[in-house]
Short mmCIF file of C-alpha atoms and ligand atoms in Angstrom, two decimals:
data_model
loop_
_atom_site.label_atom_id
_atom_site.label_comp_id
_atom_site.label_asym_id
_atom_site.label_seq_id
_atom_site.Cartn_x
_atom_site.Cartn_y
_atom_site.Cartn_z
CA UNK A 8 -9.49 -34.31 19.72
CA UNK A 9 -11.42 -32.35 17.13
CA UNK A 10 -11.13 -32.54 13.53
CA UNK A 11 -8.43 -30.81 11.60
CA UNK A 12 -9.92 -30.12 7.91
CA UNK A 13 -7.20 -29.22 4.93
CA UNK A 14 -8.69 -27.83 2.04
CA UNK A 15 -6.12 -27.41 -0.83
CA UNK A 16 -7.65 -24.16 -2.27
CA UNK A 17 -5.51 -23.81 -4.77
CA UNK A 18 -2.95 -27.18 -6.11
CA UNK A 19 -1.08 -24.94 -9.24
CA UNK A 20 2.10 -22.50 -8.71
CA UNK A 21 2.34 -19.10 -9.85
CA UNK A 22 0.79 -18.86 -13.37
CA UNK A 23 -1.75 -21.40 -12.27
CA UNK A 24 -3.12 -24.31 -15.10
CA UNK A 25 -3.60 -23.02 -17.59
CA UNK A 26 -1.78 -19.65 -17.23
CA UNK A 27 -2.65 -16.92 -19.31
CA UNK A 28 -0.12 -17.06 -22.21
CA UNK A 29 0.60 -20.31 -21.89
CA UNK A 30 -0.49 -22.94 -24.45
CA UNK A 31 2.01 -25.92 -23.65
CA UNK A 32 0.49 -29.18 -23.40
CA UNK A 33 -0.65 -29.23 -19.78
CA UNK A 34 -2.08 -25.62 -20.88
CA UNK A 35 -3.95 -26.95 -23.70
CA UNK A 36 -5.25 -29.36 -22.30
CA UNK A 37 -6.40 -28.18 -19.08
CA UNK A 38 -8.59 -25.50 -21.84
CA UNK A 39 -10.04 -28.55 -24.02
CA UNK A 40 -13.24 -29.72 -22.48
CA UNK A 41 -12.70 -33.22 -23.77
CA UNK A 42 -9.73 -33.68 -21.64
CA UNK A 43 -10.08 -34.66 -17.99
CA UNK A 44 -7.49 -32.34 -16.40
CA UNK A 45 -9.17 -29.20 -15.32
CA UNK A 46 -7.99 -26.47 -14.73
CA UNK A 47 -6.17 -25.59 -11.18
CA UNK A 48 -5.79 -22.47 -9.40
CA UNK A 49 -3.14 -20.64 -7.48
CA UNK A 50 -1.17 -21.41 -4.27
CA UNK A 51 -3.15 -21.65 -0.95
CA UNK A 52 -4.30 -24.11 1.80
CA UNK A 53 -7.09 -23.77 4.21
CA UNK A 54 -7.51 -24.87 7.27
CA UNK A 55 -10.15 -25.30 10.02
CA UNK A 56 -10.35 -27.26 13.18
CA UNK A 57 -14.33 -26.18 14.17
CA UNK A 58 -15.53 -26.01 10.39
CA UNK A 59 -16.79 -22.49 11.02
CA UNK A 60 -13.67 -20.64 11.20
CA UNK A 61 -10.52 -20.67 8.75
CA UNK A 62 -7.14 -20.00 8.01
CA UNK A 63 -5.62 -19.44 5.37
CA UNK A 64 -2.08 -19.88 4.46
CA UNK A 65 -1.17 -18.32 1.63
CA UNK A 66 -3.54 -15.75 -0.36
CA UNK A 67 -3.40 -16.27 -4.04
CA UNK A 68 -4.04 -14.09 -7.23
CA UNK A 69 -7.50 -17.05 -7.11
CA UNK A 70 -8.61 -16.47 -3.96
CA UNK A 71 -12.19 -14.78 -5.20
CA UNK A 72 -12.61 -17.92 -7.42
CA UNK A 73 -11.35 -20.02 -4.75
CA UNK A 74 -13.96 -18.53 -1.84
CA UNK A 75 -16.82 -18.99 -4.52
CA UNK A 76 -15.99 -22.50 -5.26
CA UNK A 77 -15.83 -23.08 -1.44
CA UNK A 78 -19.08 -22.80 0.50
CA UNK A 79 -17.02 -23.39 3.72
CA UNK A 80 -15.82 -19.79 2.93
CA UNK A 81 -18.84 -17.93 2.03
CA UNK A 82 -20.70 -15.49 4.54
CA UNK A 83 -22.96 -16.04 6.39
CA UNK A 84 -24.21 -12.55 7.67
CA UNK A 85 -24.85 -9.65 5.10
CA UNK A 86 -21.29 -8.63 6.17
CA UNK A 87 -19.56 -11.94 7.38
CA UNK A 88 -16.39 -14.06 6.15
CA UNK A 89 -15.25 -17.16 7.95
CA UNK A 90 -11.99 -16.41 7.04
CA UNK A 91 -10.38 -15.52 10.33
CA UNK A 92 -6.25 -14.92 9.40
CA UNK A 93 -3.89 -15.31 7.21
CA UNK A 94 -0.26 -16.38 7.20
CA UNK A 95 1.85 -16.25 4.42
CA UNK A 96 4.82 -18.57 3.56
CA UNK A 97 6.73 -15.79 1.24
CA UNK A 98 5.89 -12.67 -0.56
CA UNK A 99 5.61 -14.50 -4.03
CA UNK A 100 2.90 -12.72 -6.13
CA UNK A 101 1.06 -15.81 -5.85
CA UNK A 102 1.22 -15.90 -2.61
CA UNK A 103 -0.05 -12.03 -1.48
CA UNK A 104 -1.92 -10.74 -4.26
CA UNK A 105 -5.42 -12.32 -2.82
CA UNK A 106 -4.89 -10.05 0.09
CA UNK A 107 -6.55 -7.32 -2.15
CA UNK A 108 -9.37 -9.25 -2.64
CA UNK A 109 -9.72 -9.14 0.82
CA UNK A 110 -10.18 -5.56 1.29
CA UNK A 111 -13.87 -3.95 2.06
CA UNK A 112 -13.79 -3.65 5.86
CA UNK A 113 -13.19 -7.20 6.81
CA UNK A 114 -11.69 -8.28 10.13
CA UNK A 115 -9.47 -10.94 10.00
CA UNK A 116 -5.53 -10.88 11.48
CA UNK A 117 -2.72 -11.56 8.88
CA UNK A 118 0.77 -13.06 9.84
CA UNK A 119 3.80 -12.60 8.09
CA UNK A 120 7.68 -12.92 8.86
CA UNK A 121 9.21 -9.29 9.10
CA UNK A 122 10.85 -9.83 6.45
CA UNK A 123 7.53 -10.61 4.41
CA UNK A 124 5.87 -8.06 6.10
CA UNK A 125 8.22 -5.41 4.56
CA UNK A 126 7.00 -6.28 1.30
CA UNK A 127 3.83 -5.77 2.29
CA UNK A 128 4.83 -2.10 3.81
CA UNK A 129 6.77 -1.18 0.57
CA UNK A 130 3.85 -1.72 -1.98
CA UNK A 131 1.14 0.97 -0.73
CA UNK A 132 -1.10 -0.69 -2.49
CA UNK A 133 -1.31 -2.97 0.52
CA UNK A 134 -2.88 -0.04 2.62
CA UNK A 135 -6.06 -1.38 0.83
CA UNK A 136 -5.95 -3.47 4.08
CA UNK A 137 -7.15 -1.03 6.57
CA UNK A 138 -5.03 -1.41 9.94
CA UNK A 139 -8.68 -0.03 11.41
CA UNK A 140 -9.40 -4.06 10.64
CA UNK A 141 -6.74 -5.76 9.00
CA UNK A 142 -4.51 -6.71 12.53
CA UNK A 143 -0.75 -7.41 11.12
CA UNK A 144 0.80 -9.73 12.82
CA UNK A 145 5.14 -10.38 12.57
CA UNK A 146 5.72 -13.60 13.39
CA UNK A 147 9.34 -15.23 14.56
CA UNK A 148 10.54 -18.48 13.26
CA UNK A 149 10.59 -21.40 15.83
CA UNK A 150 7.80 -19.75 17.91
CA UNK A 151 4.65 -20.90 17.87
CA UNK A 152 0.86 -19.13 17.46
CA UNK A 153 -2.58 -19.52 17.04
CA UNK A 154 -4.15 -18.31 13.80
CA UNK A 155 -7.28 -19.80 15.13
CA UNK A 156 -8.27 -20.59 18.37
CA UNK A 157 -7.50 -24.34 19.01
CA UNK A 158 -4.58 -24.50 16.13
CA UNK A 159 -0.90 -23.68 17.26
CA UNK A 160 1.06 -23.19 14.26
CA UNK A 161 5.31 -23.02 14.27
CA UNK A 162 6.96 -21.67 11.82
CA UNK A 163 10.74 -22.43 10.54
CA UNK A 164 13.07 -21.23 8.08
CA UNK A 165 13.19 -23.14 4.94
CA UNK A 166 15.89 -22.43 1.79
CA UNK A 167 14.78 -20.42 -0.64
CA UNK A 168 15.16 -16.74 -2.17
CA UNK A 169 13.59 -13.49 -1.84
CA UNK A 170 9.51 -13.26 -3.91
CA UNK A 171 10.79 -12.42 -7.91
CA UNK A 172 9.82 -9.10 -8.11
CA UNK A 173 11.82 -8.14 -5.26
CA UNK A 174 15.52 -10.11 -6.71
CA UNK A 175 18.21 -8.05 -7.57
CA UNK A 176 21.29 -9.04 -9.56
CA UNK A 177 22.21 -12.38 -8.09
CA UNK A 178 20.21 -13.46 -5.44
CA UNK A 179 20.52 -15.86 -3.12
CA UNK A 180 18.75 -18.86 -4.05
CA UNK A 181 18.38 -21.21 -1.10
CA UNK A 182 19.02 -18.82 1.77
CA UNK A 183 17.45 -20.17 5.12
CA UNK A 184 16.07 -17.11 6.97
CA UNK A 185 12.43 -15.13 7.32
CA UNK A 186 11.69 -14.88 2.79
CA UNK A 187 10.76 -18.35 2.88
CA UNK A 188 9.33 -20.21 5.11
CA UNK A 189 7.83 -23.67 6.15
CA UNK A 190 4.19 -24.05 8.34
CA UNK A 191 3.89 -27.05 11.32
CA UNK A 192 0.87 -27.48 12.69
CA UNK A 193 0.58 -28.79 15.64
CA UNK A 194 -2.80 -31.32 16.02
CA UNK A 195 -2.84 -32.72 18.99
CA UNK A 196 -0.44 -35.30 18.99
CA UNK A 197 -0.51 -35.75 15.09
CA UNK A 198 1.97 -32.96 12.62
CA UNK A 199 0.88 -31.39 9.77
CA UNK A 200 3.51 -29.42 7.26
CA UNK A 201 3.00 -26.84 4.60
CA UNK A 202 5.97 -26.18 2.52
CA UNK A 203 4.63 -24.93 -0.79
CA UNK A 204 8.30 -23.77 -1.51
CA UNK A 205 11.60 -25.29 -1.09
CA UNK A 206 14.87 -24.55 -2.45
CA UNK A 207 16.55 -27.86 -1.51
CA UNK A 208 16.25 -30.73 1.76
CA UNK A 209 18.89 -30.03 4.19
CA UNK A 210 19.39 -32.78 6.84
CA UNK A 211 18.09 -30.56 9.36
CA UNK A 212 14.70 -29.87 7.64
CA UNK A 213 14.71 -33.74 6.53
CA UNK A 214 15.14 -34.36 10.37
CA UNK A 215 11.96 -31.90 10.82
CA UNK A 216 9.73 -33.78 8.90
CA UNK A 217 10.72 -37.30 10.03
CA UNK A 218 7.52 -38.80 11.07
CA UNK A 219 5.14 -36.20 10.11
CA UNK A 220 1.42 -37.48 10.32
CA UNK A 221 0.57 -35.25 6.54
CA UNK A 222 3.31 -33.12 4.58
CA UNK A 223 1.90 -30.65 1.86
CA UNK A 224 5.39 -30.12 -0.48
CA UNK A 225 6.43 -27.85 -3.29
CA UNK A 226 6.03 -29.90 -6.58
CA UNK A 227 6.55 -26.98 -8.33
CA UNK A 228 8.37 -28.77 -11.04
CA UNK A 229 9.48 -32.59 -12.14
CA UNK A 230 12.70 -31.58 -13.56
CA UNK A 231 15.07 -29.00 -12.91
CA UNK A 232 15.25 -27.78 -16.42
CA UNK A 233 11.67 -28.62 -17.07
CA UNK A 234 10.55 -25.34 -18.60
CA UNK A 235 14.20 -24.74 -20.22
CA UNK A 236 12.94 -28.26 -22.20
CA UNK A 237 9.66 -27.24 -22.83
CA UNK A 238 10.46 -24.10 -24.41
CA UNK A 239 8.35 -21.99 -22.08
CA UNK A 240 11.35 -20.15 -20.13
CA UNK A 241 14.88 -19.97 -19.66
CA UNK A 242 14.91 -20.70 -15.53
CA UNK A 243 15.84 -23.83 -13.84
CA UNK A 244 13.64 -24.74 -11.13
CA UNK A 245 16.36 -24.12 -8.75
CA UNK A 246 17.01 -20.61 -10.03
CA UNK A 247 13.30 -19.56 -8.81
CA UNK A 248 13.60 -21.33 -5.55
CA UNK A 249 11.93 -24.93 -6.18
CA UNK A 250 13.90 -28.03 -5.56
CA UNK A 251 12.67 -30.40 -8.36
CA UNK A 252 10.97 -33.87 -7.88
CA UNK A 253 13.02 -36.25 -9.94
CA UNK A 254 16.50 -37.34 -9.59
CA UNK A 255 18.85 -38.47 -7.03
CA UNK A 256 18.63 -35.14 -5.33
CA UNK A 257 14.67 -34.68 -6.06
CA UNK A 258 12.37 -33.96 -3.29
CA UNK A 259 10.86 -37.68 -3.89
CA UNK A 260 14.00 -39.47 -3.25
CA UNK A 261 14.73 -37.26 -0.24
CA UNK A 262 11.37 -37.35 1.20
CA UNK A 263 10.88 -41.32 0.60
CA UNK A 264 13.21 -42.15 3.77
CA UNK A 265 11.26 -39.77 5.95
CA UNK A 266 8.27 -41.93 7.37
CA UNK A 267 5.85 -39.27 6.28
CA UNK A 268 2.10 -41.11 7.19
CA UNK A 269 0.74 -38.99 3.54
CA UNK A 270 2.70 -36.79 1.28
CA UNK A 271 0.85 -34.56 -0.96
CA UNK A 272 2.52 -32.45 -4.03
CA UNK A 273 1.17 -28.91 -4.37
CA UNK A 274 2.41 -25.57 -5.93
CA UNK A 275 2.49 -27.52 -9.42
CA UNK A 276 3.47 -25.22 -12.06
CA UNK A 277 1.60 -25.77 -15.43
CA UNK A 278 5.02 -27.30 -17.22
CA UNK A 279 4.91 -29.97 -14.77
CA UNK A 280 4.43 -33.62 -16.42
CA UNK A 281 2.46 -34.93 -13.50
CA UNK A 282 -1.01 -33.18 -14.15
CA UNK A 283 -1.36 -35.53 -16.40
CA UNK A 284 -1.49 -39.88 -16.41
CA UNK A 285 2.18 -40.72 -17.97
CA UNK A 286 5.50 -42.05 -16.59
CA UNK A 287 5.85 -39.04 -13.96
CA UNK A 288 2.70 -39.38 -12.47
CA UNK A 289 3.67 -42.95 -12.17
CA UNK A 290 6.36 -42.49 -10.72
CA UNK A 291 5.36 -40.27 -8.05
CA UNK A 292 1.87 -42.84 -7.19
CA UNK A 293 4.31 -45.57 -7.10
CA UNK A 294 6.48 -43.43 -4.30
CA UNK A 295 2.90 -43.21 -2.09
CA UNK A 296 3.32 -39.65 -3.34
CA UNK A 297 -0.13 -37.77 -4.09
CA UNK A 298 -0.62 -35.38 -6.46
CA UNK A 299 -2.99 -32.25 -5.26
CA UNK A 300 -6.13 -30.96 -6.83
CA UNK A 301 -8.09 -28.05 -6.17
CA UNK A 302 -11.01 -28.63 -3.72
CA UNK A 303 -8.90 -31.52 -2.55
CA UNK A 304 -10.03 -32.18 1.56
CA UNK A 305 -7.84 -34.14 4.16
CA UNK A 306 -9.16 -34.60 7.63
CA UNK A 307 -7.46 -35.78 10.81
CA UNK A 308 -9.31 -36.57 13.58
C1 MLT B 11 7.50 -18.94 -7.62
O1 MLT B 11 6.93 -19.73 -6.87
O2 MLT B 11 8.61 -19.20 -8.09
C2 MLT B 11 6.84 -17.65 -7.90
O3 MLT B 11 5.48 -17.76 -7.68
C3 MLT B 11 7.15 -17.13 -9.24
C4 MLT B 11 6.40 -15.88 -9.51
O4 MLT B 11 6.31 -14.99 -8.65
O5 MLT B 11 5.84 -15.77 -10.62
MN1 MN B 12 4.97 -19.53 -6.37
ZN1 ZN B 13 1.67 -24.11 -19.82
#
C-alpha cells in the first residue's frame, strides 16, 4: 500500500495561539521569544497519499501562512497548487474563511454537507470561488468519496451545533446531523479519523472509533469552564460545541477504552492548559494522548 502522509496544518482552534486580543498566559507566552511554545495556527489537516497531490480538510483563517510554511503545498508551475479539494467538517469561521485565500482561478473541487454548503451560498462573498473552477461538491453522511484519487473518505454525523455566526436564540448544542461532522479515511486496511469538533461521545460514535489505526480529536478545551476561569469569556466549552478533555465525562476518559493505535489532540484553543509542560499536559502524555503542533507529520504506510 502507499503512504498516507497527515500534516497537521494548523493544531490551535478558532482564535489560534496567540489570538489577537488575547494576552492570557498561553497568549503571552506563545508572543515571548524566550519561551518555547510558539505560536500555532488555525484548524486544518492535510493529507496526501502520492506526496504530490493534497487535501485539505478544513480551510482556516491561516491557510496563506500555513501553504508558505509548507513546501509540500507550494506551486510548482507559474500557475500551479497541489492542493486538489477541500472538505470541510462545519462552517465555523475557522474552518471556511481560507477558502478566500483560495480564490485567483484555481481548480481544485470543495466538499461540503448541504447543510454546510448553504452557508457557503448565503455569504456572497463566497462567489470569490468561481464555479468556472471551484467544482462544489454536497456530500451525504455515511457515503463514501474520493477527494483524491487513491483516498476514499466517509463521512458521519457527529454532535455538535450550527458555525457561531449562524446561532440563533438557543441552539442546539450537540445535534447529530449534516453542521458537524466527523472524517474516516479509509487506508487500506488501516482507519484514520478527523474530528476537530465534538459536542460529546455517544456510544455509537465511541463504537465508530473502536480500533481506529490514528484518531485526530477536538481538544478544544481541558475544562468545561476553562475560559469562564480564566477570565477570557463567559462560554462553557459545551455551549460552543466542544466536549472538554478532563473529567469523568472528558473526551480522555471516554476515548482511553477505545483501542485507538495513536490519539492526537488538535483544535486547541489558546485557554487550554496543555500548550504548555504542567499537570494537564501530564495528564494527557500519561493517557498515550498526544498533543498536536503545527507542521506536525504522521505517516502510515
Ligand atoms: C468553535 O470551534 O467553537 C468556533 O471556531 C468558534 C468561532 O467560530 O469562533
Ligand atoms: Mn473552531
Ligand atoms: Zn489567550
Amino acid at each position: 500500500m502507499t503512504e498516507v502522509r497527515f500534516l497537521v496544518l494548523g493544531s490551535a482552534a478558532g482564535g489560534g495561539l496567540p489570538q489577537w486580543n488575547c494576552n492570557c498566559r498561553n497568549c503571552a507566552a506563545a508572543r515571548d521569544p524566550s519561551c518555547s511554545l510558539l505560536p500555532q495556527t488555525q484548524s486544518s489537516l492535510a493529507v496526501s497519499v502520492d506526496g504530490d497531490n493534497w487535501a485539505l480538510f478544513n480551510a482556516s483563517p491561516d491557510l496563506r501562512q500555513q501553504i508558505q510554511q509548507t513546501p509540500d503545498l507550494h506551486p510548482r508551475a507559474l500557475r500551479h497548487s497541489p492542493i486538489r479539494s477541500v472538505v470541510l467538517t462545519n462552517a465555523d469561521v475557522d474552518h471556511i474563511a481560507g477558502l478566500l485565500t483560495l480564490r485567483e482561478k484555481q481548480p481544485f473541487d470543495l466538499f461540503t454537507t448541504k447543510a454546510v454548503g448553504s452557508v457557503l451560498e448565503e455569504n456572497p462573498v463566497f462567489r470569490v470561488l468561481d464555479p468556472a473552477h471551484v467544482a462544489r461538491r454536497t456530500i451525504q453522511l455515511d457515503a463514501t468519496f474520493s477527494p483524491l484519487d487513491g483516498l476514499e473518505v466517509r463521512i458521519f454525523a457527529v454532535p455538535g451545533k450550527v458555525a457561531l455566526f449562524m446561532e440563533q436564540e438557543d441552539p442546539e448544542l450537540a445535534a447529530e446531523g449534516e453542521q458537524t461532522i466527523g472524517i474516516e479515511l479509509i487506508c487500506g486496511d488501516r482507519r484514520v479519523y478527523y474530528i476537530p469538533g465534538c459536542a460529546a461521545l455517544p456510544d455509537t460514535l465511541a463504537d465508530r472509533l473502536r480500533g481506529a489505526d490514528l484518531l485526530f480529536f477536538d481538544g478544544t478545551v481541558f475544562t468545561d469552564d476553562e475560559m469562564i476561569q480564566a477570565g477570557t469569556g463567559i462560554k462553557t466549552g459545551r455551549r460552543m460545541g466542544h466536549m472538554p478533555i478532563s473529567g469523568g465525562d472528558g473526551s480522555l476518559a471516554a476515548l482511553g477504552s477505545l483501542d485507538i493505535g495513536r490519539t492526537v489532540y488538535v483544535h486547541i484553543n489558546n485557554t487550554n492548559p496543555i500548550w504548555l509542560a504542567g499537570p494537564e499536559r501530564r495528564a494527557v502524555e500519561a493517557a498515550g494522548v498526544e498533543v498536536a503542533y503545527d507542521g506536525m507529520e504522521i505517516s502510515l504506510a
